[in-house]
Amino acid sequence: MFKAVILDKDGDKLSASVKEIDDATLAANTADADVVIDVEYSTINYKDGLAISRGAPVVRRWPMVPGIDLAGTVRESGSEEFPVGSKVVLNGWGVGEGHWGGLAQRARLKSDWLIPLPAAITPRQAMAIGTAGYTAMLCVMQLERFGVRPQDGAVLVTGAAGGVGSVATALLSGRGYEVAASTGRLEEADYLRELGAVEVLDRAALAAQGKPLQREHWAGVVDSVGSYTLANACAQTRYRGTVVACGLAQGMDFPATVAPFILRGVRLIGVDSVMCPREDRLQAWENLARELPAEKLERITREIGLDEVVGAARDILSGKIRGRLVVDVNA
Ligand code: NDP
């Protein structure tokens, strides 16, 4: 038997609790998997918050074990690439949405979804990074792919005190960018400066409808917020600058005009971590293991146990979580 967070639905009523599960039940619910993993750490991302607190549309099958991320050790294997004892990381691929996920002491997954844990980091550090941090790296890679360089000027990070935002701030500052961090929690200004932000902005300045074209500020933007914030970020981006959009913490809408794109040649690039090809994942994790200093990662991380997951899911949706939450599933 092992412990797992189980989401279930009775009519319209959702339930989320920690339960004891046996291997046969796990196997029956993960028929297409070829690898069994002893999970060491998982994490709570915004999407896990949505799954645990609201169910649909993130959760597509019931009952479900949530958790879009995990790190652990292979216990049984039908894969030559990942023999028993291999340390692995999993992010996305619909795990915790349509396939039983990482907020459990054991998981059964397809080996195609796994990547080897980089040698320089521990399973706990991998989950301190999690999907939020790996997405932040994908965003940084896209900024650079589209030509944004540190000497081009300041880069804006929105939702800066959240998971994606905290890691993006640390990564960009590590690469030599001048980072302006936008946050609704100005009391976290010192935290954001410690991560490397040179300027901390009140998110209220970006949160409401603004003019289609505004004063040019940003060479690049990493946006995890969407809605008016993304529209204003585009309107403030410099000629031929790049805006990378990955999130919807303010809203899924995009109430913008085409003016920044057709008059300033601004590029708007989307980032998806869930189905991201393996080559980009491996590159992102290699970069993360090399670039993210252990002390900065520890600074953004708080650890909880499985029993605290349901409360933490509510908190992340109300924007109360600073940085990243790691879940020690064996605590
Ligand atoms: P967090 O909750 O950790 O961070 C989100 C941050 O957004 C909050 O901390 C807050 O930052 C800000 N925020 C929250 N509510 C609002 C609001 N109403 N208006 C403006 N800002 C707000 O979540 P994550 O970092 O895990 O995820 C961030 C977003 O990115 C989510 O929408 C998530 O779904 C998305 N995401 C997308 C991925 C992809 O593959 N495309 C992968 C990972 C995440 P502050 O307090 O500093 O203002």
Coordinates of C-alpha atoms and ligand atoms in Angstrom, one line a residue:
M1 CA 0.0 0.0 0.0
F2 CA 1.1 3.6 -0.6
K3 CA -0.4 7.0 0.0
A4 CA -1.8 9.2 -2.8
V5 CA -3.9 12.3 -3.1
I6 CA -7.2 11.1 -4.7
L7 CA -9.6 13.4 -6.5
D8 CA -13.1 12.1 -7.0
K9 CA -16.4 13.3 -8.2
D10 CA -20.0 12.4 -7.0
G11 CA -22.4 14.3 -9.3
D12 CA -21.2 17.9 -9.0
K13 CA -19.5 17.3 -5.7
L14 CA -15.7 17.1 -5.8
S15 CA -13.6 15.5 -3.1
A16 CA -9.8 15.6 -2.6
S17 CA -8.1 13.6 0.2
V18 CA -5.0 11.5 1.0
K19 CA -5.9 7.8 0.7
E20 CA -4.1 4.4 0.9
I21 CA -3.9 2.7 -2.6
D22 CA -2.6 -0.7 -3.6
D23 CA -0.4 -1.6 -6.6
A24 CA -3.3 -3.4 -8.3
T25 CA -5.4 -0.3 -8.3
L26 CA -2.5 1.8 -9.6
A27 CA -1.9 -0.7 -12.4
A28 CA -5.6 -0.9 -13.3
N29 CA -5.7 2.9 -13.7
T30 CA -2.4 3.2 -15.7
A31 CA -2.6 0.3 -18.2
D32 CA -0.5 2.0 -20.8
A33 CA 2.5 2.5 -18.5
D34 CA 5.8 0.6 -18.6
V35 CA 7.7 2.0 -15.6
V36 CA 6.9 2.1 -11.9
I37 CA 8.5 4.9 -9.9
D38 CA 9.0 5.4 -6.2
V39 CA 8.2 9.1 -6.0
E40 CA 10.5 11.1 -3.7
Y41 CA 9.2 14.7 -4.3
S42 CA 6.3 16.3 -6.2
T43 CA 5.2 19.9 -6.2
I44 CA 2.2 22.2 -6.5
N45 CA 1.9 24.3 -9.6
Y46 CA -1.0 26.6 -10.5
K47 CA -2.4 23.9 -12.7
D48 CA -2.4 21.4 -9.8
G49 CA -4.2 24.1 -7.8
L50 CA -6.9 24.1 -10.5
A51 CA -7.1 20.3 -10.7
I52 CA -7.4 19.8 -6.9
S53 CA -9.7 22.8 -6.2
R54 CA -11.9 22.8 -9.3
G55 CA -11.4 19.5 -11.1
A56 CA -12.5 20.2 -14.7
P57 CA -11.3 21.2 -17.2
V58 CA -7.8 20.2 -16.0
V59 CA -9.0 16.7 -14.7
R60 CA -10.3 14.6 -17.5
R61 CA -10.8 11.2 -15.8
W62 CA -12.1 10.2 -12.4
P63 CA -10.9 9.2 -9.9
M64 CA -7.5 11.0 -10.5
V65 CA -4.2 11.3 -8.7
P66 CA -3.2 14.9 -9.4
G67 CA 0.4 16.1 -9.7
I68 CA 1.8 17.2 -13.1
D69 CA 5.4 16.8 -11.8
L70 CA 7.4 14.2 -10.0
A71 CA 11.0 13.2 -9.3
G72 CA 12.0 9.7 -8.0
T73 CA 13.6 6.4 -8.6
V74 CA 12.6 3.6 -11.0
R75 CA 11.3 0.6 -9.1
E76 CA 10.2 -1.7 -11.9
S77 CA 11.0 -1.1 -15.6
G78 CA 10.1 -2.3 -19.0
S79 CA 12.4 0.3 -20.6
E80 CA 16.1 -0.2 -21.5
E81 CA 16.7 3.5 -21.2
F82 CA 15.5 3.7 -17.6
P83 CA 16.5 0.5 -15.7
V84 CA 15.6 -0.1 -12.0
G85 CA 17.4 2.4 -9.8
S86 CA 17.5 5.3 -12.4
K87 CA 16.7 8.7 -11.1
V88 CA 14.0 10.4 -13.2
V89 CA 12.0 13.6 -13.6
L90 CA 8.5 13.9 -15.2
N91 CA 6.8 17.1 -16.2
G92 CA 3.5 17.3 -18.0
W93 CA 2.4 15.0 -20.9
G94 CA -1.1 15.1 -19.4
V95 CA 0.0 13.4 -16.2
G96 CA -2.2 14.5 -13.2
E97 CA -4.9 15.4 -15.8
G98 CA -5.7 12.3 -17.8
H99 CA -3.1 9.9 -16.3
W100 CA -2.5 9.3 -12.6
G101 CA 0.1 11.7 -11.4
G102 CA 2.9 12.6 -9.0
L103 CA 1.2 13.6 -5.7
A104 CA 1.6 10.0 -4.5
Q105 CA 4.3 7.8 -3.1
R106 CA 4.2 5.6 -6.3
A107 CA 3.5 6.3 -10.0
R108 CA 3.3 4.2 -13.2
L109 CA 4.3 6.2 -16.3
K110 CA 5.3 5.8 -19.9
S111 CA 9.1 5.7 -20.2
D112 CA 8.8 8.1 -23.3
W113 CA 7.6 10.8 -20.9
L114 CA 10.6 10.6 -18.5
I115 CA 13.9 12.4 -18.6
P116 CA 17.0 11.5 -16.6
L117 CA 17.5 13.6 -13.5
P118 CA 20.4 15.8 -14.3
A119 CA 23.5 14.7 -12.2
A120 CA 24.0 18.1 -10.7
I121 CA 20.6 18.3 -8.9
T122 CA 18.7 16.3 -6.3
P123 CA 15.1 15.1 -6.7
R124 CA 14.1 17.8 -4.2
Q125 CA 15.8 20.5 -6.3
A126 CA 14.2 19.2 -9.4
M127 CA 10.8 19.6 -7.9
A128 CA 11.7 23.0 -6.5
I129 CA 12.1 23.8 -10.1
G130 CA 9.1 21.8 -11.3
T131 CA 7.0 22.6 -14.3
A132 CA 6.9 26.3 -13.3
G133 CA 10.7 26.5 -13.3
Y134 CA 11.1 24.4 -16.5
T135 CA 8.6 26.6 -18.2
A136 CA 10.5 29.7 -17.0
M137 CA 13.6 28.3 -18.7
L138 CA 11.6 27.5 -21.9
C139 CA 10.5 31.2 -21.9
V140 CA 14.1 32.4 -21.5
M141 CA 15.2 30.1 -24.3
Q142 CA 12.4 31.5 -26.6
L143 CA 13.4 35.1 -25.8
E144 CA 17.0 34.3 -26.8
R145 CA 15.9 32.3 -29.9
F146 CA 14.1 35.4 -31.0
G147 CA 17.2 37.5 -30.6
V148 CA 16.7 39.3 -27.2
R149 CA 20.2 40.0 -25.6
P150 CA 21.1 41.6 -22.3
Q151 CA 22.5 44.7 -24.0
D152 CA 19.1 45.3 -25.7
G153 CA 17.5 46.7 -22.6
A154 CA 15.3 45.8 -19.6
V155 CA 13.2 42.6 -19.6
L156 CA 9.8 42.6 -17.8
V157 CA 8.7 39.5 -15.7
T158 CA 5.0 39.5 -14.7
G159 CA 3.6 37.5 -11.8
A160 CA 7.2 37.8 -10.5
A161 CA 6.6 36.5 -7.0
G162 CA 4.9 33.3 -8.3
G163 CA 6.6 30.1 -9.4
V164 CA 7.3 30.9 -13.1
G165 CA 8.0 34.5 -12.2
S166 CA 10.5 33.8 -9.4
V167 CA 12.5 31.3 -11.5
A168 CA 12.4 33.5 -14.6
T169 CA 13.7 36.5 -12.5
A170 CA 16.6 34.4 -11.2
L171 CA 17.5 32.9 -14.6
L172 CA 17.3 36.1 -16.5
S173 CA 19.4 38.0 -14.0
G174 CA 21.9 35.1 -14.0
R175 CA 22.2 35.5 -17.8
G176 CA 23.0 39.2 -17.3
Y177 CA 19.6 40.8 -18.1
E178 CA 18.2 43.8 -16.3
V179 CA 15.0 42.4 -14.9
A180 CA 12.0 44.5 -14.0
A181 CA 9.7 42.4 -11.8
S182 CA 6.0 43.2 -11.7
T183 CA 4.1 42.0 -8.6
G184 CA 1.0 42.6 -6.7
R185 CA 3.0 41.9 -3.5
L186 CA 5.2 44.9 -3.1
E187 CA 6.1 43.5 0.4
E188 CA 8.1 40.9 -1.6
A189 CA 10.4 43.6 -3.2
D190 CA 13.4 42.5 -1.2
Y191 CA 12.8 38.8 -2.1
L192 CA 12.6 39.8 -5.8
R193 CA 15.8 41.9 -5.5
E194 CA 17.6 39.0 -3.9
L195 CA 16.6 36.9 -6.9
G196 CA 18.2 39.6 -9.1
A197 CA 15.5 42.1 -10.1
V198 CA 16.8 45.6 -10.5
E199 CA 13.3 47.2 -10.5
V200 CA 10.1 46.1 -8.8
L201 CA 6.8 47.4 -10.3
D202 CA 3.3 47.4 -8.9
R203 CA 1.3 45.1 -11.1
A204 CA -1.7 47.5 -10.8
A205 CA 0.0 49.6 -13.4
L206 CA -0.5 46.8 -16.0
A207 CA -3.7 45.3 -14.7
A208 CA -6.3 47.5 -16.4
Q209 CA -7.1 48.5 -20.0
G210 CA -4.4 50.8 -21.4
K211 CA -3.6 52.5 -24.7
P212 CA -2.8 50.3 -27.7
L213 CA 0.7 51.7 -28.0
Q214 CA 2.5 53.0 -24.9
R215 CA 6.0 54.3 -24.2
E216 CA 8.6 51.7 -25.3
H217 CA 10.2 50.1 -22.2
W218 CA 11.0 46.4 -22.7
A219 CA 13.4 44.5 -24.9
G220 CA 11.6 41.3 -23.8
V221 CA 8.8 40.1 -21.6
V222 CA 8.1 36.8 -19.8
D223 CA 4.4 36.9 -18.9
S224 CA 2.6 34.3 -16.7
V225 CA -0.5 36.5 -16.2
G226 CA -2.3 37.0 -19.5
S227 CA -5.3 39.4 -19.9
Y228 CA -4.8 43.2 -19.7
T229 CA -1.3 42.6 -18.2
L230 CA -0.2 40.8 -21.4
A231 CA -1.9 43.4 -23.6
N232 CA -0.1 46.3 -21.8
A233 CA 3.2 44.4 -21.8
C234 CA 2.9 44.1 -25.6
A235 CA 2.0 47.8 -25.9
Q236 CA 5.2 48.8 -23.9
T237 CA 7.6 46.5 -25.8
R238 CA 10.3 48.2 -27.8
Y239 CA 10.5 48.1 -31.6
R240 CA 11.1 44.4 -32.7
G241 CA 11.1 43.2 -29.1
T242 CA 9.8 39.8 -28.0
V243 CA 7.0 38.9 -25.6
V244 CA 6.7 35.3 -24.4
A245 CA 3.3 34.3 -23.0
C246 CA 2.9 31.2 -20.9
G247 CA 0.2 31.8 -18.3
L248 CA -3.3 33.1 -17.4
A249 CA -3.1 34.0 -13.6
Q250 CA -5.1 37.2 -14.4
G251 CA -7.2 35.7 -17.1
M252 CA -7.3 33.7 -20.3
D253 CA -8.5 36.7 -22.3
F254 CA -6.2 38.9 -24.4
P255 CA -7.9 42.2 -24.8
A256 CA -5.3 43.8 -27.1
T257 CA -4.9 45.5 -30.5
V258 CA -2.6 44.5 -33.3
A259 CA -0.8 47.9 -33.1
P260 CA 2.4 46.6 -31.3
F261 CA 2.7 43.8 -33.9
I262 CA 2.1 45.8 -37.1
L263 CA 3.7 49.1 -36.1
R264 CA 6.6 48.0 -33.9
G265 CA 7.2 44.5 -35.2
V266 CA 6.8 43.1 -31.7
R267 CA 6.8 39.3 -31.6
L268 CA 4.4 37.4 -29.4
I269 CA 5.6 33.9 -28.7
G270 CA 3.6 31.2 -26.9
V271 CA 5.2 28.6 -24.6
D272 CA 3.6 25.2 -23.8
S273 CA 5.4 22.9 -21.4
V274 CA 3.0 20.0 -21.5
M275 CA 3.6 18.6 -25.0
C276 CA 7.0 20.3 -25.5
P277 CA 9.3 18.1 -27.5
R278 CA 11.9 16.0 -25.7
E279 CA 14.8 17.8 -27.3
D280 CA 13.7 21.2 -25.8
R281 CA 13.0 19.6 -22.4
L282 CA 16.5 18.0 -22.2
Q283 CA 18.0 21.4 -23.2
A284 CA 15.9 23.2 -20.6
W285 CA 16.8 20.8 -17.8
E286 CA 20.5 20.9 -18.7
N287 CA 20.4 24.7 -18.6
L288 CA 18.5 24.7 -15.3
A289 CA 20.9 22.3 -13.6
R290 CA 23.8 24.5 -14.7
E291 CA 22.4 28.0 -14.2
L292 CA 20.1 28.1 -11.2
P293 CA 22.3 28.6 -8.1
A294 CA 21.3 26.2 -5.2
E295 CA 21.0 29.1 -2.7
K296 CA 18.6 31.0 -5.0
L297 CA 16.5 27.9 -5.5
E298 CA 16.3 27.2 -1.8
R299 CA 15.3 30.9 -1.3
I300 CA 12.2 30.4 -3.4
T301 CA 11.2 27.0 -2.0
R302 CA 8.9 25.9 0.8
E303 CA 8.4 22.3 1.6
I304 CA 5.1 20.6 2.6
G305 CA 3.8 17.1 3.1
L306 CA 1.0 15.3 1.2
D307 CA -1.5 16.2 4.0
E308 CA -1.0 19.9 3.3
V309 CA -1.6 19.6 -0.5
V310 CA -5.3 20.4 -0.5
G311 CA -4.9 23.6 1.4
A312 CA -1.9 24.6 -0.7
A313 CA -4.0 24.1 -3.9
R314 CA -6.5 26.7 -2.6
D315 CA -3.7 29.1 -1.6
I316 CA -1.9 29.0 -5.0
L317 CA -5.1 29.9 -6.8
S318 CA -5.5 32.9 -4.5
G319 CA -2.0 34.1 -5.3
K320 CA -0.8 33.5 -1.8
I321 CA 2.2 31.2 -2.6
R322 CA 5.5 32.8 -2.9
G323 CA 7.9 31.1 -5.3
R324 CA 7.7 27.3 -5.3
L325 CA 6.1 24.6 -3.1
V326 CA 7.8 21.2 -2.9
V327 CA 5.9 18.2 -1.7
D328 CA 7.8 15.5 0.3
V329 CA 5.4 12.7 -0.5
N330 CA 7.0 10.5 2.2
A331 CA 6.8 13.1 5.0
Ligands
NDP1 P1 1.8 31.0 -9.2 O1 0.5 31.1 -8.6 O2 3.0 30.5 -8.5 O3 2.2 32.4 -9.9 C1 1.2 33.2 -10.5 C2 1.5 34.7 -10.1 O4 0.7 35.5 -10.9 C3 1.1 35.0 -8.7 O5 2.0 34.6 -7.7 C4 0.9 36.5 -8.8 O6 2.2 37.1 -8.7 C5 0.3 36.7 -10.2 N1 -1.1 36.8 -10.2 C6 -2.0 36.0 -9.5 N2 -3.3 36.5 -9.7 C7 -3.2 37.6 -10.5 C8 -4.1 38.5 -11.0 N3 -5.4 38.4 -10.8 N4 -3.6 39.6 -11.7 C9 -2.3 39.7 -12.0 N5 -1.4 38.9 -11.5 C10 -1.8 37.8 -10.8 O7 1.6 30.1 -10.5 P2 2.7 29.4 -11.5 O8 3.9 30.3 -11.5 O9 2.8 28.0 -11.2 O10 2.0 29.6 -12.9 C11 1.8 30.9 -13.4 C12 0.9 30.8 -14.7 O11 1.6 30.1 -15.7 C13 -0.4 30.0 -14.5 O12 -1.4 30.6 -15.2 C14 -0.1 28.7 -15.0 O13 -1.2 28.0 -15.5 C15 0.8 29.0 -16.2 N6 1.7 28.0 -16.6 C16 1.7 27.6 -17.9 C17 2.6 26.7 -18.3 C18 2.6 26.4 -19.8 O14 3.0 25.3 -20.1 N7 2.2 27.3 -20.6 C19 3.4 25.9 -17.4 C20 3.4 26.5 -16.0 C21 2.6 27.4 -15.7 P3 2.5 38.4 -7.9 O15 2.0 38.1 -6.5 O16 3.9 38.6 -8.0 O17 1.7 39.5 -8.5

